[in-house]
Short mmCIF file of the C-alpha atoms (twelve columns), coordinates in Angstrom:
data_MODEL
# 
_entry.id   MODEL 
# 
loop_
_atom_site.group_PDB 
_atom_site.id 
_atom_site.type_symbol 
_atom_site.label_atom_id 
_atom_site.label_alt_id 
_atom_site.label_comp_id 
_atom_site.label_asym_id 
_atom_site.label_seq_id 
_atom_site.Cartn_x 
_atom_site.Cartn_y 
_atom_site.Cartn_z 
_atom_site.pdbx_PDB_model_num 
ATOM 1   C CA . UNK A 1   0.000   0.000  0.000   1 
ATOM 2   C CA . UNK A 2   1.248   3.456  -0.833  1 
ATOM 3   C CA . UNK A 3   2.479   5.507  2.068   1 
ATOM 4   C CA . UNK A 4   0.638   8.615  3.210   1 
ATOM 5   C CA . UNK A 5   3.460   10.678 1.761   1 
ATOM 6   C CA . UNK A 6   3.065   9.054  -1.660  1 
ATOM 7   C CA . UNK A 7   -0.685  9.684  -1.628  1 
ATOM 8   C CA . UNK A 8   -0.123  13.310 -0.771  1 
ATOM 9   C CA . UNK A 9   2.070   13.731 -3.859  1 
ATOM 10  C CA . UNK A 10  -0.835  13.287 -6.251  1 
ATOM 11  C CA . UNK A 11  -3.853  14.004 -4.058  1 
ATOM 12  C CA . UNK A 12  -4.676  17.417 -5.468  1 
ATOM 13  C CA . UNK A 13  -3.920  16.403 -9.050  1 
ATOM 14  C CA . UNK A 14  -6.056  13.269 -8.888  1 
ATOM 15  C CA . UNK A 15  -9.126  14.997 -7.457  1 
ATOM 16  C CA . UNK A 16  -9.121  17.730 -10.078 1 
ATOM 17  C CA . UNK A 17  -8.398  15.380 -12.967 1 
ATOM 18  C CA . UNK A 18  -11.354 13.224 -11.955 1 
ATOM 19  C CA . UNK A 19  -13.641 16.257 -11.984 1 
ATOM 20  C CA . UNK A 20  -13.929 16.585 -8.227  1 
ATOM 21  C CA . UNK A 21  -13.590 19.790 -6.243  1 
ATOM 22  C CA . UNK A 22  -9.964  20.513 -5.423  1 
ATOM 23  C CA . UNK A 23  -9.073  20.180 -1.772  1 
ATOM 24  C CA . UNK A 24  -9.031  23.507 0.018   1 
ATOM 25  C CA . UNK A 25  -7.425  24.147 3.381   1 
ATOM 26  C CA . UNK A 26  -4.965  26.216 5.331   1 
ATOM 27  C CA . UNK A 27  -1.462  26.477 3.930   1 
ATOM 28  C CA . UNK A 28  1.534   24.976 5.619   1 
ATOM 29  C CA . UNK A 29  3.722   27.731 6.984   1 
ATOM 30  C CA . UNK A 30  5.907   28.356 9.942   1 
ATOM 31  C CA . UNK A 31  6.751   31.689 11.455  1 
ATOM 32  C CA . UNK A 32  9.848   33.707 10.889  1 
ATOM 33  C CA . UNK A 33  10.510  37.397 10.564  1 
ATOM 34  C CA . UNK A 34  10.470  38.873 7.104   1 
ATOM 35  C CA . UNK A 35  13.871  40.426 7.677   1 
ATOM 36  C CA . UNK A 36  14.876  44.043 7.368   1 
ATOM 37  C CA . UNK A 37  12.425  45.258 10.055  1 
ATOM 38  C CA . UNK A 38  15.212  46.310 12.429  1 
ATOM 39  C CA . UNK A 39  16.818  48.317 9.642   1 
ATOM 40  C CA . UNK A 40  13.577  50.121 8.921   1 
ATOM 41  C CA . UNK A 41  13.058  50.940 12.605  1 
ATOM 42  C CA . UNK A 42  16.588  52.196 13.096  1 
ATOM 43  C CA . UNK A 43  16.539  54.383 10.012  1 
ATOM 44  C CA . UNK A 44  14.145  56.854 11.637  1 
ATOM 45  C CA . UNK A 45  12.687  57.502 8.196   1 
ATOM 46  C CA . UNK A 46  9.708   56.149 6.371   1 
ATOM 47  C CA . UNK A 47  11.678  54.625 3.548   1 
ATOM 48  C CA . UNK A 48  9.700   52.703 1.000   1 
ATOM 49  C CA . UNK A 49  9.767   48.985 1.749   1 
ATOM 50  C CA . UNK A 50  11.612  46.891 -0.819  1 
ATOM 51  C CA . UNK A 51  9.668   44.352 -2.889  1 
ATOM 52  C CA . UNK A 52  9.608   40.907 -1.283  1 
ATOM 53  C CA . UNK A 53  12.015  39.289 -3.730  1 
ATOM 54  C CA . UNK A 54  14.742  41.869 -3.106  1 
ATOM 55  C CA . UNK A 55  15.155  40.753 0.492   1 
ATOM 56  C CA . UNK A 56  17.996  38.397 1.315   1 
ATOM 57  C CA . UNK A 57  16.380  37.145 4.528   1 
ATOM 58  C CA . UNK A 58  13.449  34.751 4.854   1 
ATOM 59  C CA . UNK A 59  9.943   36.107 4.436   1 
ATOM 60  C CA . UNK A 60  7.187   35.285 6.899   1 
ATOM 61  C CA . UNK A 61  4.103   33.223 6.061   1 
ATOM 62  C CA . UNK A 62  2.147   36.496 5.987   1 
ATOM 63  C CA . UNK A 63  4.559   37.933 3.430   1 
ATOM 64  C CA . UNK A 64  4.203   34.828 1.298   1 
ATOM 65  C CA . UNK A 65  0.405   35.018 1.418   1 
ATOM 66  C CA . UNK A 66  0.604   38.527 0.010   1 
ATOM 67  C CA . UNK A 67  2.975   37.456 -2.757  1 
ATOM 68  C CA . UNK A 68  1.368   34.186 -3.920  1 
ATOM 69  C CA . UNK A 69  -1.014  34.161 -6.879  1 
ATOM 70  C CA . UNK A 70  -4.627  34.686 -5.866  1 
ATOM 71  C CA . UNK A 71  -8.068  34.654 -7.450  1 
ATOM 72  C CA . UNK A 72  -8.224  37.193 -10.228 1 
ATOM 73  C CA . UNK A 73  -4.468  37.527 -10.704 1 
ATOM 74  C CA . UNK A 74  -4.470  35.394 -13.851 1 
ATOM 75  C CA . UNK A 75  -7.581  35.603 -15.998 1 
ATOM 76  C CA . UNK A 76  -9.406  32.323 -16.524 1 
ATOM 77  C CA . UNK A 77  -7.460  30.313 -13.965 1 
ATOM 78  C CA . UNK A 78  -9.130  28.851 -10.904 1 
ATOM 79  C CA . UNK A 79  -6.953  29.030 -7.814  1 
ATOM 80  C CA . UNK A 80  -7.344  26.966 -4.643  1 
ATOM 81  C CA . UNK A 81  -5.257  26.835 -1.483  1 
ATOM 82  C CA . UNK A 82  -3.292  23.650 -0.947  1 
ATOM 83  C CA . UNK A 83  -4.045  21.837 2.276   1 
ATOM 84  C CA . UNK A 84  -1.375  21.040 4.831   1 
ATOM 85  C CA . UNK A 85  -1.839  17.341 3.959   1 
ATOM 86  C CA . UNK A 86  -0.618  18.060 0.429   1 
ATOM 87  C CA . UNK A 87  2.518   19.758 1.766   1 
ATOM 88  C CA . UNK A 88  3.821   17.461 4.521   1 
ATOM 89  C CA . UNK A 89  6.847   18.832 6.307   1 
ATOM 90  C CA . UNK A 90  8.691   15.509 6.695   1 
ATOM 91  C CA . UNK A 91  11.043  14.235 4.027   1 
ATOM 92  C CA . UNK A 92  11.413  10.611 2.935   1 
ATOM 93  C CA . UNK A 93  14.763  9.213  1.723   1 
ATOM 94  C CA . UNK A 94  15.110  8.629  -2.003  1 
ATOM 95  C CA . UNK A 95  17.146  5.841  -3.606  1 
ATOM 96  C CA . UNK A 96  19.651  6.793  -4.916  1 
ATOM 97  C CA . UNK A 97  20.448  9.724  -2.651  1 
ATOM 98  C CA . UNK A 98  21.498  11.857 -5.626  1 
ATOM 99  C CA . UNK A 99  17.791  12.166 -6.478  1 
ATOM 100 C CA . UNK A 100 16.764  13.458 -3.040  1 
ATOM 101 C CA . UNK A 101 16.222  17.072 -4.202  1 
ATOM 102 C CA . UNK A 102 13.625  15.834 -6.721  1 
ATOM 103 C CA . UNK A 103 11.897  13.621 -4.159  1 
ATOM 104 C CA . UNK A 104 11.668  16.521 -1.719  1 
ATOM 105 C CA . UNK A 105 10.286  18.924 -4.323  1 
ATOM 106 C CA . UNK A 106 7.277   16.642 -4.884  1 
ATOM 107 C CA . UNK A 107 6.111   17.933 -1.503  1 
ATOM 108 C CA . UNK A 108 7.502   21.427 -2.028  1 
ATOM 109 C CA . UNK A 109 9.987   20.497 0.676   1 
ATOM 110 C CA . UNK A 110 13.675  21.353 0.645   1 
ATOM 111 C CA . UNK A 111 16.906  20.659 2.450   1 
ATOM 112 C CA . UNK A 112 17.694  23.045 4.137   1 
ATOM 113 C CA . UNK A 113 14.067  23.406 5.216   1 
ATOM 114 C CA . UNK A 114 12.141  26.537 4.362   1 
ATOM 115 C CA . UNK A 115 11.145  28.966 7.109   1 
ATOM 116 C CA . UNK A 116 7.600   29.259 5.737   1 
ATOM 117 C CA . UNK A 117 5.564   27.896 2.812   1 
ATOM 118 C CA . UNK A 118 2.306   28.622 1.047   1 
ATOM 119 C CA . UNK A 119 0.820   26.565 -1.779  1 
ATOM 120 C CA . UNK A 120 -1.831  26.832 -4.465  1 
ATOM 121 C CA . UNK A 121 -3.408  24.508 -7.035  1 
ATOM 122 C CA . UNK A 122 -4.494  26.001 -10.364 1 
ATOM 123 C CA . UNK A 123 -6.611  24.784 -13.278 1 
ATOM 124 C CA . UNK A 124 -6.884  26.571 -16.596 1 
ATOM 125 C CA . UNK A 125 -9.662  28.257 -18.576 1 
ATOM 126 C CA . UNK A 126 -10.418 25.111 -20.601 1 
ATOM 127 C CA . UNK A 127 -12.672 22.953 -18.422 1 
ATOM 128 C CA . UNK A 128 -11.892 19.930 -20.599 1 
ATOM 129 C CA . UNK A 129 -8.167  20.301 -19.981 1 
ATOM 130 C CA . UNK A 130 -7.126  18.001 -17.138 1 
ATOM 131 C CA . UNK A 131 -3.815  19.764 -16.584 1 
ATOM 132 C CA . UNK A 132 -3.291  20.634 -12.939 1 
ATOM 133 C CA . UNK A 133 -0.614  23.062 -11.837 1 
ATOM 134 C CA . UNK A 134 0.536   23.242 -8.238  1 
ATOM 135 C CA . UNK A 135 2.782   26.040 -7.053  1 
ATOM 136 C CA . UNK A 136 4.397   27.096 -3.811  1 
ATOM 137 C CA . UNK A 137 6.446   29.942 -2.419  1 
ATOM 138 C CA . UNK A 138 9.213   28.819 -0.073  1 
ATOM 139 C CA . UNK A 139 10.902  31.280 2.283   1 
ATOM 140 C CA . UNK A 140 14.615  30.793 2.958   1 
ATOM 141 C CA . UNK A 141 17.637  32.766 3.946   1 
ATOM 142 C CA . UNK A 142 19.314  33.532 0.628   1 
ATOM 143 C CA . UNK A 143 22.362  31.239 1.108   1 
ATOM 144 C CA . UNK A 144 19.978  28.344 1.793   1 
ATOM 145 C CA . UNK A 145 17.843  29.202 -1.245  1 
ATOM 146 C CA . UNK A 146 20.960  29.166 -3.398  1 
ATOM 147 C CA . UNK A 147 21.990  25.813 -1.891  1 
ATOM 148 C CA . UNK A 148 18.608  24.305 -2.806  1 
ATOM 149 C CA . UNK A 149 18.979  25.498 -6.401  1 
ATOM 150 C CA . UNK A 150 22.506  24.063 -6.581  1 
ATOM 151 C CA . UNK A 151 21.154  20.732 -5.344  1 
ATOM 152 C CA . UNK A 152 18.405  20.633 -7.958  1 
ATOM 153 C CA . UNK A 153 20.829  21.554 -10.718 1 
ATOM 154 C CA . UNK A 154 23.257  18.831 -9.631  1 
ATOM 155 C CA . UNK A 155 20.433  16.293 -9.537  1 
ATOM 156 C CA . UNK A 156 19.524  16.993 -13.177 1 
ATOM 157 C CA . UNK A 157 23.029  15.801 -14.076 1 
ATOM 158 C CA . UNK A 158 23.302  12.819 -11.720 1 
ATOM 159 C CA . UNK A 159 19.760  11.459 -11.387 1 
ATOM 160 C CA . UNK A 160 17.993  9.502  -14.143 1 
ATOM 161 C CA . UNK A 161 15.660  7.251  -12.105 1 
ATOM 162 C CA . UNK A 162 14.804  6.707  -8.455  1 
ATOM 163 C CA . UNK A 163 12.448  5.203  -5.893  1 
ATOM 164 C CA . UNK A 164 10.661  7.258  -3.264  1 
ATOM 165 C CA . UNK A 165 7.738   6.650  -0.895  1 
ATOM 166 C CA . UNK A 166 6.891   3.254  -2.421  1 
ATOM 167 C CA . UNK A 167 6.847   4.697  -5.950  1 
ATOM 168 C CA . UNK A 168 9.235   4.475  -8.891  1 
ATOM 169 C CA . UNK A 169 10.225  7.347  -11.140 1 
ATOM 170 C CA . UNK A 170 12.229  7.208  -14.342 1 
ATOM 171 C CA . UNK A 171 13.250  9.202  -17.427 1 
ATOM 172 C CA . UNK A 172 14.366  12.125 -15.302 1 
ATOM 173 C CA . UNK A 173 15.756  14.842 -17.546 1 
ATOM 174 C CA . UNK A 174 16.465  18.556 -17.519 1 
ATOM 175 C CA . UNK A 175 14.132  20.861 -19.454 1 
ATOM 176 C CA . UNK A 176 14.762  24.341 -20.880 1 
ATOM 177 C CA . UNK A 177 14.666  26.880 -18.073 1 
ATOM 178 C CA . UNK A 178 12.641  30.093 -18.194 1 
ATOM 179 C CA . UNK A 179 14.378  33.444 -18.019 1 
ATOM 180 C CA . UNK A 180 12.915  34.426 -14.673 1 
ATOM 181 C CA . UNK A 181 14.132  35.545 -11.274 1 
ATOM 182 C CA . UNK A 182 17.799  35.265 -10.354 1 
ATOM 183 C CA . UNK A 183 18.086  31.653 -11.536 1 
ATOM 184 C CA . UNK A 184 15.825  28.767 -12.511 1 
ATOM 185 C CA . UNK A 185 15.830  24.971 -12.887 1 
ATOM 186 C CA . UNK A 186 13.346  22.888 -14.896 1 
ATOM 187 C CA . UNK A 187 13.086  19.117 -15.258 1 
ATOM 188 C CA . UNK A 188 10.681  16.273 -15.965 1 
ATOM 189 C CA . UNK A 189 9.994   13.011 -14.163 1 
ATOM 190 C CA . UNK A 190 7.915   10.058 -15.387 1 
ATOM 191 C CA . UNK A 191 5.981   8.281  -12.641 1 
ATOM 192 C CA . UNK A 192 3.538   5.380  -12.580 1 
ATOM 193 C CA . UNK A 193 0.164   6.742  -11.409 1 
ATOM 194 C CA . UNK A 194 -2.975  4.592  -11.406 1 
ATOM 195 C CA . UNK A 195 -1.242  2.114  -13.689 1 
ATOM 196 C CA . UNK A 196 -0.107  4.500  -16.398 1 
ATOM 197 C CA . UNK A 197 3.139   6.293  -17.128 1 
ATOM 198 C CA . UNK A 198 2.611   9.912  -16.299 1 
ATOM 199 C CA . UNK A 199 5.116   12.668 -17.097 1 
ATOM 200 C CA . UNK A 200 5.373   15.439 -14.541 1 
ATOM 201 C CA . UNK A 201 7.228   18.686 -15.040 1 
ATOM 202 C CA . UNK A 202 8.790   20.973 -12.461 1 
ATOM 203 C CA . UNK A 203 10.160  24.496 -12.586 1 
ATOM 204 C CA . UNK A 204 11.822  26.204 -9.625  1 
ATOM 205 C CA . UNK A 205 12.735  29.896 -9.747  1 
ATOM 206 C CA . UNK A 206 14.785  31.753 -7.157  1 
ATOM 207 C CA . UNK A 207 14.088  35.444 -6.586  1 
ATOM 208 C CA . UNK A 208 16.324  36.699 -3.822  1 
ATOM 209 C CA . UNK A 209 15.771  34.460 -0.817  1 
ATOM 210 C CA . UNK A 210 12.428  33.083 -2.005  1 
ATOM 211 C CA . UNK A 211 11.819  30.035 -4.181  1 
ATOM 212 C CA . UNK A 212 8.802   29.857 -6.478  1 
ATOM 213 C CA . UNK A 213 8.213   26.187 -7.302  1 
ATOM 214 C CA . UNK A 214 5.798   24.853 -9.934  1 
ATOM 215 C CA . UNK A 215 4.563   21.330 -10.684 1 
ATOM 216 C CA . UNK A 216 2.375   20.281 -13.627 1 
ATOM 217 C CA . UNK A 217 0.591   17.010 -14.402 1 
ATOM 218 C CA . UNK A 218 -2.198  15.788 -16.700 1 
ATOM 219 C CA . UNK A 219 -3.605  12.396 -15.682 1 
ATOM 220 C CA . UNK A 220 -6.045  12.135 -18.602 1 
ATOM 221 C CA . UNK A 221 -3.535  13.101 -21.310 1 
ATOM 222 C CA . UNK A 222 -0.130  12.129 -19.918 1 
ATOM 223 C CA . UNK A 223 1.738   13.333 -23.010 1 
ATOM 224 C CA . UNK A 224 0.390   16.829 -22.486 1 
ATOM 225 C CA . UNK A 225 2.388   18.342 -19.693 1 
ATOM 226 C CA . UNK A 226 4.446   21.366 -18.838 1 
ATOM 227 C CA . UNK A 227 4.202   24.347 -16.531 1 
ATOM 228 C CA . UNK A 228 2.466   27.169 -18.459 1 
ATOM 229 C CA . UNK A 229 4.840   30.075 -18.995 1 
ATOM 230 C CA . UNK A 230 2.142   32.610 -18.113 1 
ATOM 231 C CA . UNK A 231 1.800   31.146 -14.614 1 
ATOM 232 C CA . UNK A 232 5.529   31.240 -13.977 1 
ATOM 233 C CA . UNK A 233 5.752   34.797 -15.289 1 
ATOM 234 C CA . UNK A 234 2.754   36.018 -13.299 1 
ATOM 235 C CA . UNK A 235 3.928   34.476 -10.027 1 
ATOM 236 C CA . UNK A 236 7.513   35.690 -10.304 1 
ATOM 237 C CA . UNK A 237 6.332   39.177 -11.284 1 
ATOM 238 C CA . UNK A 238 3.990   39.377 -8.297  1 
ATOM 239 C CA . UNK A 239 6.704   38.173 -5.952  1 
ATOM 240 C CA . UNK A 240 9.257   40.635 -7.279  1 
ATOM 241 C CA . UNK A 241 6.837   43.563 -7.350  1 
ATOM 242 C CA . UNK A 242 5.696   42.922 -3.791  1 
ATOM 243 C CA . UNK A 243 2.067   43.012 -4.881  1 
ATOM 244 C CA . UNK A 244 -0.550  42.473 -2.213  1 
ATOM 245 C CA . UNK A 245 -3.279  39.907 -2.404  1 
ATOM 246 C CA . UNK A 246 -4.930  37.162 -0.385  1 
# 
């Protein structure tokens, strides 16, 4: 039987692809100061606050909530909050260990761990399109964010197949990266879901100390996959502009 972690990997994607209502719940997020507050207090001036992505220290869960894509930010897309069950905080060892960064990113988890996380699930304007996109903003100190990106990049060169949480993944390969943020990594993984080979694509963008991670899957048309560029662009732009939204 699949582990609870394995079920959480595809829970949101499965429910939407089967035409059910996407799970909606409170986001996983831990506390942590947004950074820079002491500097603003000591300045004695009302200097304009920098956009979220310019900060080199970890944002708080509240900051992330303001920066994540929300209803109305991208025309035609339905946006739902990811439940805590879909973003478990624990990590499960991958075999081989070189693939651990990919295994962790299934849960929008990282090593080093993020200080706070928020997640969303999005479906597109075409109701007949079973593509489901999950995204998350992960707050780190900038050196840790850079370390996570280095780990993902190294994994695209060393990892071709792996086992994780009672599941097998193969045909791991790097994909073209978008020109977004300070750096980006994209890759695909082929998993066996409900008896069929299902390609999944991931894109992770670093803007300052924050990671914007995206995951796309289509259970009804496995060959149709990929993170839509407009979602990546819209999320990174909102993060970097420090836009406010719920």
